[in-house]
PDB file of C-alpha atoms and ligand atoms in Angstrom:
ATOM      1  CA  UNK A  97       0.098  -0.004  -0.054  1.00 92.00           C
ATOM      2  CA  UNK A  98       1.444   3.305  -0.988  1.00 96.00           C
ATOM      3  CA  UNK A  99       0.574   5.826   1.613  1.00 96.00           C
ATOM      4  CA  UNK A 100       0.447   9.521   1.116  1.00 96.00           C
ATOM      5  CA  UNK A 101      -0.309  11.961   4.117  1.00 96.00           C
ATOM      6  CA  UNK A 102      -1.389  15.223   3.579  1.00 97.00           C
ATOM      7  CA  UNK A 103      -2.458  18.304   5.405  1.00 97.00           C
ATOM      8  CA  UNK A 104      -6.046  18.566   4.876  1.00 98.00           C
ATOM      9  CA  UNK A 105      -9.399  17.475   2.880  1.00 98.00           C
ATOM     10  CA  UNK A 106      -8.572  20.069   0.182  1.00 98.00           C
ATOM     11  CA  UNK A 107      -4.975  18.692  -0.385  1.00 98.00           C
ATOM     12  CA  UNK A 108      -6.274  15.049  -0.185  1.00 98.00           C
ATOM     13  CA  UNK A 109      -8.736  15.944  -2.889  1.00 98.00           C
ATOM     14  CA  UNK A 110      -6.186  17.783  -5.070  1.00 98.00           C
ATOM     15  CA  UNK A 111      -3.852  14.820  -4.984  1.00 98.00           C
ATOM     16  CA  UNK A 112      -6.688  12.302  -5.800  1.00 98.00           C
ATOM     17  CA  UNK A 113      -7.992  14.545  -8.520  1.00 98.00           C
ATOM     18  CA  UNK A 114      -4.760  15.044 -10.139  1.00 98.00           C
ATOM     19  CA  UNK A 115      -3.922  11.357  -9.994  1.00 98.00           C
ATOM     20  CA  UNK A 116      -7.446  10.215 -11.277  1.00 98.00           C
ATOM     21  CA  UNK A 117      -7.276  12.977 -14.205  1.00 98.00           C
ATOM     22  CA  UNK A 118      -3.891  11.650 -15.428  1.00 98.00           C
ATOM     23  CA  UNK A 119      -5.478   8.277 -15.651  1.00 97.00           C
ATOM     24  CA  UNK A 120      -8.537   9.611 -17.431  1.00 98.00           C
ATOM     25  CA  UNK A 121      -6.686  11.596 -19.971  1.00 97.00           C
ATOM     26  CA  UNK A 122      -4.086   8.802 -20.778  1.00 95.00           C
ATOM     27  CA  UNK A 123      -6.119   8.329 -23.984  1.00 83.00           C
ATOM     28  CA  UNK A 124      -7.046   4.639 -23.634  1.00 88.00           C
ATOM     29  CA  UNK A 125     -10.377   3.329 -23.198  1.00 95.00           C
ATOM     30  CA  UNK A 126     -10.905   2.727 -19.457  1.00 97.00           C
ATOM     31  CA  UNK A 127     -13.307   1.677 -16.787  1.00 98.00           C
ATOM     32  CA  UNK A 128     -13.624   3.647 -13.701  1.00 98.00           C
ATOM     33  CA  UNK A 129     -15.229   2.737 -10.275  1.00 98.00           C
ATOM     34  CA  UNK A 130     -16.666   5.590  -8.454  1.00 98.00           C
ATOM     35  CA  UNK A 131     -17.803   6.261  -5.058  1.00 98.00           C
ATOM     36  CA  UNK A 132     -20.407   8.498  -3.354  1.00 97.00           C
ATOM     37  CA  UNK A 133     -20.398  10.049   0.037  1.00 95.00           C
ATOM     38  CA  UNK A 134     -18.853  13.236   1.531  1.00 96.00           C
ATOM     39  CA  UNK A 135     -15.203  12.185   0.907  1.00 98.00           C
ATOM     40  CA  UNK A 136     -14.942  12.370  -2.931  1.00 98.00           C
ATOM     41  CA  UNK A 137     -17.224  15.453  -3.388  1.00 98.00           C
ATOM     42  CA  UNK A 138     -14.305  17.908  -3.724  1.00 98.00           C
ATOM     43  CA  UNK A 139     -12.230  15.342  -5.910  1.00 98.00           C
ATOM     44  CA  UNK A 140     -15.193  15.425  -8.420  1.00 98.00           C
ATOM     45  CA  UNK A 141     -15.175  19.336  -8.354  1.00 98.00           C
ATOM     46  CA  UNK A 142     -11.581  19.643  -9.138  1.00 98.00           C
ATOM     47  CA  UNK A 143     -11.802  16.940 -11.953  1.00 98.00           C
ATOM     48  CA  UNK A 144     -14.550  19.110 -13.533  1.00 98.00           C
ATOM     49  CA  UNK A 145     -12.668  22.382 -13.271  1.00 98.00           C
ATOM     50  CA  UNK A 146      -9.570  20.762 -14.826  1.00 98.00           C
ATOM     51  CA  UNK A 147     -11.697  19.176 -17.616  1.00 98.00           C
ATOM     52  CA  UNK A 148     -13.443  22.526 -18.280  1.00 98.00           C
ATOM     53  CA  UNK A 149     -10.163  24.202 -18.473  1.00 98.00           C
ATOM     54  CA  UNK A 150      -8.662  21.681 -20.707  1.00 98.00           C
ATOM     55  CA  UNK A 151     -11.903  21.336 -22.910  1.00 98.00           C
ATOM     56  CA  UNK A 152     -11.301  17.526 -22.171  1.00 98.00           C
ATOM     57  CA  UNK A 153     -13.842  14.840 -23.289  1.00 97.00           C
ATOM     58  CA  UNK A 154     -14.223  11.490 -21.706  1.00 98.00           C
ATOM     59  CA  UNK A 155     -16.059   9.537 -24.377  1.00 97.00           C
ATOM     60  CA  UNK A 156     -13.399   6.739 -23.904  1.00 97.00           C
ATOM     61  CA  UNK A 157     -14.397   6.144 -20.365  1.00 98.00           C
ATOM     62  CA  UNK A 158     -17.120   3.890 -18.634  1.00 98.00           C
ATOM     63  CA  UNK A 159     -17.984   4.419 -14.976  1.00 98.00           C
ATOM     64  CA  UNK A 160     -19.464   1.862 -12.501  1.00 98.00           C
ATOM     65  CA  UNK A 161     -20.449   3.020  -9.140  1.00 98.00           C
ATOM     66  CA  UNK A 162     -20.018   0.993  -5.935  1.00 98.00           C
ATOM     67  CA  UNK A 163     -23.392   0.980  -4.592  1.00 98.00           C
ATOM     68  CA  UNK A 164     -27.084   2.270  -4.799  1.00 98.00           C
ATOM     69  CA  UNK A 165     -29.914   2.266  -2.151  1.00 97.00           C
ATOM     70  CA  UNK A 166     -32.693  -0.085  -2.766  1.00 98.00           C
ATOM     71  CA  UNK A 167     -36.089   1.519  -3.343  1.00 97.00           C
ATOM     72  CA  UNK A 168     -34.787   4.876  -4.428  1.00 96.00           C
ATOM     73  CA  UNK A 169     -35.152   6.013  -8.039  1.00 94.00           C
ATOM     74  CA  UNK A 170     -32.877   8.283  -9.921  1.00 94.00           C
ATOM     75  CA  UNK A 171     -34.982  11.490  -9.252  1.00 95.00           C
ATOM     76  CA  UNK A 172     -34.863  10.998  -5.553  1.00 96.00           C
ATOM     77  CA  UNK A 173     -32.215  13.368  -4.232  1.00 96.00           C
ATOM     78  CA  UNK A 174     -30.844  10.776  -1.905  1.00 96.00           C
ATOM     79  CA  UNK A 175     -30.285   8.235  -4.544  1.00 97.00           C
ATOM     80  CA  UNK A 176     -26.629   7.767  -5.594  1.00 98.00           C
ATOM     81  CA  UNK A 177     -27.685   8.020  -9.202  1.00 98.00           C
ATOM     82  CA  UNK A 178     -28.889  11.695  -8.307  1.00 98.00           C
ATOM     83  CA  UNK A 179     -25.896  12.483  -6.455  1.00 98.00           C
ATOM     84  CA  UNK A 180     -23.401  11.382  -9.312  1.00 98.00           C
ATOM     85  CA  UNK A 181     -25.456  13.255 -12.009  1.00 98.00           C
ATOM     86  CA  UNK A 182     -25.571  16.404  -9.881  1.00 98.00           C
ATOM     87  CA  UNK A 183     -22.166  16.373  -8.639  1.00 98.00           C
ATOM     88  CA  UNK A 184     -20.153  14.839 -11.569  1.00 98.00           C
ATOM     89  CA  UNK A 185     -21.839  13.390 -14.697  1.00 98.00           C
ATOM     90  CA  UNK A 186     -23.663  16.622 -15.446  1.00 98.00           C
ATOM     91  CA  UNK A 187     -20.610  18.694 -15.728  1.00 98.00           C
ATOM     92  CA  UNK A 188     -18.337  16.475 -17.777  1.00 98.00           C
ATOM     93  CA  UNK A 189     -18.428  15.480 -21.407  1.00 98.00           C
ATOM     94  CA  UNK A 190     -19.223  11.724 -20.748  1.00 98.00           C
ATOM     95  CA  UNK A 191     -22.071   9.991 -22.455  1.00 98.00           C
ATOM     96  CA  UNK A 192     -24.732   9.212 -19.546  1.00 98.00           C
ATOM     97  CA  UNK A 193     -25.063   5.856 -21.066  1.00 98.00           C
ATOM     98  CA  UNK A 194     -21.360   4.816 -20.281  1.00 98.00           C
ATOM     99  CA  UNK A 195     -22.173   5.827 -16.443  1.00 98.00           C
ATOM    100  CA  UNK A 196     -23.558   2.794 -14.510  1.00 98.00           C
ATOM    101  CA  UNK A 197     -25.099   2.357 -11.236  1.00 98.00           C
ATOM    102  CA  UNK A 198     -26.936  -0.513  -9.718  1.00 98.00           C
ATOM    103  CA  UNK A 199     -30.552  -0.137 -10.338  1.00 98.00           C
ATOM    104  CA  UNK A 200     -32.104   0.140  -6.757  1.00 97.00           C
ATOM    105  CA  UNK A 201     -35.479   0.065  -8.358  1.00 97.00           C
ATOM    106  CA  UNK A 202     -35.244  -3.257 -10.227  1.00 97.00           C
ATOM    107  CA  UNK A 203     -38.159  -5.572  -9.483  1.00 97.00           C
ATOM    108  CA  UNK A 204     -35.660  -8.295  -8.703  1.00 97.00           C
ATOM    109  CA  UNK A 205     -32.775  -7.160  -6.802  1.00 97.00           C
ATOM    110  CA  UNK A 206     -30.880 -10.419  -7.007  1.00 98.00           C
ATOM    111  CA  UNK A 207     -31.012 -10.575 -10.910  1.00 98.00           C
ATOM    112  CA  UNK A 208     -30.178  -6.801 -11.013  1.00 98.00           C
ATOM    113  CA  UNK A 209     -26.697  -7.731  -9.137  1.00 98.00           C
ATOM    114  CA  UNK A 210     -25.801 -10.422 -11.735  1.00 98.00           C
ATOM    115  CA  UNK A 211     -26.751  -8.013 -14.603  1.00 98.00           C
ATOM    116  CA  UNK A 212     -24.430  -5.332 -13.102  1.00 98.00           C
ATOM    117  CA  UNK A 213     -21.449  -7.915 -12.709  1.00 98.00           C
ATOM    118  CA  UNK A 214     -22.178  -9.013 -16.501  1.00 98.00           C
ATOM    119  CA  UNK A 215     -22.119  -5.144 -17.531  1.00 98.00           C
ATOM    120  CA  UNK A 216     -18.813  -4.537 -15.638  1.00 98.00           C
ATOM    121  CA  UNK A 217     -17.319  -7.721 -17.221  1.00 97.00           C
ATOM    122  CA  UNK A 218     -18.380  -6.691 -20.636  1.00 97.00           C
ATOM    123  CA  UNK A 219     -16.386  -3.469 -20.459  1.00 96.00           C
ATOM    124  CA  UNK A 220     -13.207  -5.441 -19.391  1.00 96.00           C
ATOM    125  CA  UNK A 221     -13.427  -4.772 -15.620  1.00 97.00           C
ATOM    126  CA  UNK A 222     -12.303  -1.981 -13.435  1.00 98.00           C
ATOM    127  CA  UNK A 223      -8.964  -0.035 -14.306  1.00 98.00           C
ATOM    128  CA  UNK A 224      -9.087   2.114 -11.286  1.00 98.00           C
ATOM    129  CA  UNK A 225     -11.392   2.126  -8.356  1.00 98.00           C
ATOM    130  CA  UNK A 226     -12.025   5.269  -6.297  1.00 98.00           C
ATOM    131  CA  UNK A 227     -12.805   4.131  -2.654  1.00 98.00           C
ATOM    132  CA  UNK A 228     -13.852   5.779   0.749  1.00 98.00           C
ATOM    133  CA  UNK A 229     -14.030   3.939   4.081  1.00 98.00           C
ATOM    134  CA  UNK A 230     -16.798   3.728   6.629  1.00 94.00           C
ATOM    135  CA  UNK A 231     -16.003   4.405  10.270  1.00 92.00           C
ATOM    136  CA  UNK A 232     -16.610   0.551  10.730  1.00 92.00           C
ATOM    137  CA  UNK A 233     -14.445  -0.370   7.784  1.00 95.00           C
ATOM    138  CA  UNK A 234     -17.007  -0.968   5.270  1.00 95.00           C
ATOM    139  CA  UNK A 235     -16.011  -0.409   1.484  1.00 97.00           C
ATOM    140  CA  UNK A 236     -18.969   0.212  -0.671  1.00 97.00           C
ATOM    141  CA  UNK A 237     -21.947  -1.112   1.461  1.00 96.00           C
ATOM    142  CA  UNK A 238     -19.881  -4.054   2.449  1.00 96.00           C
ATOM    143  CA  UNK A 239     -20.482  -4.235   6.031  1.00 93.00           C
ATOM    144  CA  UNK A 240     -18.357  -6.055   8.718  1.00 94.00           C
ATOM    145  CA  UNK A 241     -18.550  -9.868   8.389  1.00 96.00           C
ATOM    146  CA  UNK A 242     -19.183  -9.807   4.369  1.00 97.00           C
ATOM    147  CA  UNK A 243     -17.157 -12.393   2.927  1.00 98.00           C
ATOM    148  CA  UNK A 244     -14.059 -11.331   1.109  1.00 98.00           C
ATOM    149  CA  UNK A 245     -15.215 -13.622  -1.867  1.00 98.00           C
ATOM    150  CA  UNK A 246     -18.424 -11.663  -2.258  1.00 98.00           C
ATOM    151  CA  UNK A 247     -19.614 -10.378  -5.619  1.00 98.00           C
ATOM    152  CA  UNK A 248     -22.171  -7.735  -6.321  1.00 98.00           C
ATOM    153  CA  UNK A 249     -24.971  -8.436  -3.733  1.00 98.00           C
ATOM    154  CA  UNK A 250     -27.962  -7.089  -1.914  1.00 98.00           C
ATOM    155  CA  UNK A 251     -27.090  -6.040   1.748  1.00 96.00           C
ATOM    156  CA  UNK A 252     -29.145  -5.171   4.611  1.00 94.00           C
ATOM    157  CA  UNK A 253     -27.568  -1.971   5.973  1.00 92.00           C
ATOM    158  CA  UNK A 254     -26.258  -1.831   9.484  1.00 88.00           C
ATOM    159  CA  UNK A 255     -27.691   0.563  12.096  1.00 90.00           C
ATOM    160  CA  UNK A 256     -24.324   2.364  12.188  1.00 85.00           C
ATOM    161  CA  UNK A 257     -24.239   2.974   8.404  1.00 87.00           C
ATOM    162  CA  UNK A 258     -27.917   3.962   8.379  1.00 93.00           C
ATOM    163  CA  UNK A 259     -27.317   6.485  11.303  1.00 92.00           C
ATOM    164  CA  UNK A 260     -24.038   7.908   9.453  1.00 88.00           C
ATOM    165  CA  UNK A 261     -26.273   8.389   6.471  1.00 91.00           C
ATOM    166  CA  UNK A 262     -29.338   9.740   8.170  1.00 93.00           C
ATOM    167  CA  UNK A 263     -28.035  13.290   7.962  1.00 93.00           C
ATOM    168  CA  UNK A 264     -29.012  13.309   4.196  1.00 92.00           C
ATOM    169  CA  UNK A 265     -32.545  12.084   4.952  1.00 95.00           C
ATOM    170  CA  UNK A 266     -35.496  13.776   6.547  1.00 94.00           C
ATOM    171  CA  UNK A 267     -35.492  11.156   9.439  1.00 93.00           C
ATOM    172  CA  UNK A 268     -33.770   7.850  10.350  1.00 94.00           C
ATOM    173  CA  UNK A 269     -37.065   6.045   9.026  1.00 94.00           C
ATOM    174  CA  UNK A 270     -36.556   7.313   5.624  1.00 94.00           C
ATOM    175  CA  UNK A 271     -33.109   5.692   5.370  1.00 96.00           C
ATOM    176  CA  UNK A 272     -33.357   2.604   3.137  1.00 97.00           C
ATOM    177  CA  UNK A 273     -32.737  -0.565   4.888  1.00 96.00           C
ATOM    178  CA  UNK A 274     -31.121  -2.369   1.904  1.00 97.00           C
ATOM    179  CA  UNK A 275     -28.668  -1.463  -0.959  1.00 97.00           C
ATOM    180  CA  UNK A 276     -26.914  -3.084  -3.689  1.00 98.00           C
ATOM    181  CA  UNK A 277     -23.229  -3.090  -3.473  1.00 98.00           C
ATOM    182  CA  UNK A 278     -20.217  -4.387  -5.630  1.00 98.00           C
ATOM    183  CA  UNK A 279     -18.753  -7.211  -3.694  1.00 98.00           C
ATOM    184  CA  UNK A 280     -15.425  -7.230  -1.925  1.00 98.00           C
ATOM    185  CA  UNK A 281     -14.041  -9.542  -4.613  1.00 98.00           C
ATOM    186  CA  UNK A 282     -15.305  -7.389  -7.387  1.00 98.00           C
ATOM    187  CA  UNK A 283     -13.583  -4.336  -5.906  1.00 98.00           C
ATOM    188  CA  UNK A 284     -10.324  -6.244  -5.288  1.00 98.00           C
ATOM    189  CA  UNK A 285     -10.188  -7.140  -9.153  1.00 98.00           C
ATOM    190  CA  UNK A 286      -9.772  -3.363  -9.970  1.00 98.00           C
ATOM    191  CA  UNK A 287      -6.224  -2.962 -11.301  1.00 98.00           C
ATOM    192  CA  UNK A 288      -5.756  -0.028  -9.074  1.00 98.00           C
ATOM    193  CA  UNK A 289      -7.516   1.363  -6.048  1.00 98.00           C
ATOM    194  CA  UNK A 290      -7.422   4.892  -4.629  1.00 98.00           C
ATOM    195  CA  UNK A 291      -8.470   4.966  -1.210  1.00 98.00           C
ATOM    196  CA  UNK A 292      -9.264   8.455   0.565  1.00 98.00           C
ATOM    197  CA  UNK A 293      -9.492   8.899   4.191  1.00 98.00           C
ATOM    198  CA  UNK A 294     -10.422  12.330   5.822  1.00 98.00           C
ATOM    199  CA  UNK A 295     -11.180  13.516   9.118  1.00 97.00           C
ATOM    200  CA  UNK A 296     -11.088  12.645  12.603  1.00 96.00           C
ATOM    201  CA  UNK A 297     -14.242  10.720  12.509  1.00 95.00           C
ATOM    202  CA  UNK A 298     -12.123   8.060  10.294  1.00 96.00           C
ATOM    203  CA  UNK A 299      -9.019   8.164  12.448  1.00 96.00           C
ATOM    204  CA  UNK A 300     -10.033   4.851  14.383  1.00 95.00           C
ATOM    205  CA  UNK A 301     -10.642   3.236  10.967  1.00 96.00           C
ATOM    206  CA  UNK A 302      -7.406   4.441   9.555  1.00 96.00           C
ATOM    207  CA  UNK A 303      -5.640   3.148  12.651  1.00 95.00           C
ATOM    208  CA  UNK A 304      -7.278  -0.276  12.475  1.00 95.00           C
ATOM    209  CA  UNK A 305      -6.747  -0.455   8.764  1.00 96.00           C
ATOM    210  CA  UNK A 306      -2.780  -0.060   9.197  1.00 95.00           C
ATOM    211  CA  UNK A 307      -2.278  -1.728  12.676  1.00 93.00           C
ATOM    212  CA  UNK A 308      -4.791  -4.519  12.566  1.00 94.00           C
ATOM    213  CA  UNK A 309      -4.847  -7.961  10.661  1.00 95.00           C
ATOM    214  CA  UNK A 310      -6.711  -9.036   7.505  1.00 97.00           C
ATOM    215  CA  UNK A 311     -10.248  -9.717   8.805  1.00 96.00           C
ATOM    216  CA  UNK A 312     -13.611  -9.937   7.342  1.00 98.00           C
ATOM    217  CA  UNK A 313     -15.046  -8.176  10.343  1.00 97.00           C
ATOM    218  CA  UNK A 314     -13.148  -5.049   9.047  1.00 98.00           C
ATOM    219  CA  UNK A 315     -13.600  -5.196   5.294  1.00 98.00           C
ATOM    220  CA  UNK A 316     -11.199  -2.597   4.223  1.00 98.00           C
ATOM    221  CA  UNK A 317      -8.179  -4.685   5.687  1.00 98.00           C
ATOM    222  CA  UNK A 318      -8.509  -6.770   2.395  1.00 98.00           C
ATOM    223  CA  UNK A 319      -6.987  -3.895   0.628  1.00 98.00           C
ATOM    224  CA  UNK A 320      -3.754  -4.663   1.976  1.00 97.00           C
ATOM    225  CA  UNK A 321      -3.392  -7.883  -0.166  1.00 97.00           C
ATOM    226  CA  UNK A 322      -4.122  -5.744  -3.253  1.00 98.00           C
ATOM    227  CA  UNK A 323      -0.792  -5.011  -5.044  1.00 98.00           C
ATOM    228  CA  UNK A 324      -1.744  -1.460  -6.180  1.00 98.00           C
ATOM    229  CA  UNK A 325      -3.335   0.580  -3.596  1.00 98.00           C
ATOM    230  CA  UNK A 326      -2.767   4.314  -3.123  1.00 98.00           C
ATOM    231  CA  UNK A 327      -4.045   5.655   0.113  1.00 98.00           C
ATOM    232  CA  UNK A 328      -4.312   9.279   0.603  1.00 98.00           C
ATOM    233  CA  UNK A 329      -5.038  10.331   4.083  1.00 97.00           C
ATOM    234  CA  UNK A 330      -5.349  13.866   5.783  1.00 97.00           C
ATOM    235  CA  UNK A 331      -3.746  14.719   8.999  1.00 96.00           C
ATOM    236  CA  UNK A 332      -6.990  14.549  11.096  1.00 96.00           C
ATOM    237  CA  UNK A 333      -7.562  10.943  10.132  1.00 97.00           C
ATOM    238  CA  UNK A 334      -4.006   9.669  10.477  1.00 94.00           C
ATOM    239  CA  UNK A 335      -2.573  11.752  13.316  1.00 85.00           C
ATOM    240  CA  UNK A 336      -2.847   9.013  15.996  1.00 73.00           C
ATOM    241  CA  UNK A 337      -2.085   5.961  13.986  1.00 65.00           C
ATOM    242  CA  UNK A 338      -1.021   3.129  16.127  1.00 53.00           C
ATOM    243  CA  UNK A 339      -0.705   5.152  19.354  1.00 52.00           C
ATOM    244  CA  UNK A 340       1.856   7.405  17.834  1.00 56.00           C
ATOM    245  CA  UNK A 341       1.090  11.148  17.331  1.00 52.00           C
ATOM    246  CA  UNK A 342       2.245  12.647  14.078  1.00 50.00           C
ATOM    247  CA  UNK A 343       2.912  16.452  14.175  1.00 41.00           C
TER     248      UNK A 343
HETATM  249  P1  PGA B 214     -18.062   9.352   3.595  1.00 78.76           P
HETATM  250  O1  PGA B 214     -18.659   7.714   3.448  1.00 78.76           O
HETATM  251  O2  PGA B 214     -17.531   9.676   2.475  1.00 78.76           O
HETATM  252  O3  PGA B 214     -19.697   9.921   3.607  1.00 78.76           O
HETATM  253  O4  PGA B 214     -17.558   9.508   4.935  1.00 78.76           O
HETATM  254  C1  PGA B 214     -17.675   6.723   3.095  1.00 78.76           C
HETATM  255  C2  PGA B 214     -18.051   5.448   3.181  1.00 78.76           C
HETATM  256  O5  PGA B 214     -18.963   5.274   4.180  1.00 78.76           O
HETATM  257  O6  PGA B 214     -17.710   4.618   2.530  1.00 78.76           O
END
């Protein structure tokens, strides 16, 4: 794991955006795995700014998001399709039909998981995957205890995850109880993974990731077995790693 420690969220986002933009403009057809949540918001802004400045198009890129809530359609402001359109896809020159998210409204969610995996396979698999981490170590919506050999699947969200995401909904009751997520094995097949960790709320997760073992009860720990992970962490997340205090 290649680890870069940076000052703050802004610097983490700058480094992530610069790294991704380089991949996105290498000219080759590529498939990118994308994430939602607070962590990558600024990274998306910065890629948009750079692409606008360069008049850059991304017709050679396909994107696959990690996850989507069950039961929310694309017009729901809390759906991840809505988030991605608003924050990224509407502002770059990338055909919408090349942007993929699981369909949380599919009548048969299990079948939708298979369809999503097939679609990803048809594009040749993930070249690069952008990832955040949950405070409980989840990646995508793969909660603690998820098998490392999981493929795209339907999950029951933990209370912890629903509480963490409740800030976006009108009430805790409105937070969906299920979601579709890429599996851990699906994520691990990405050729390269960029993991962003920011803020004090992630300090414990960062510590456990780096100092703990590889354990299904801390899903992100599997990333230590991946040959090409770039971890970018800010000071707030990484200050007290393994009991040591960094300046
Ligand atoms: P966050 O979520 O970026 O909103 O902190 C990350 C995650 O839960 O994977």
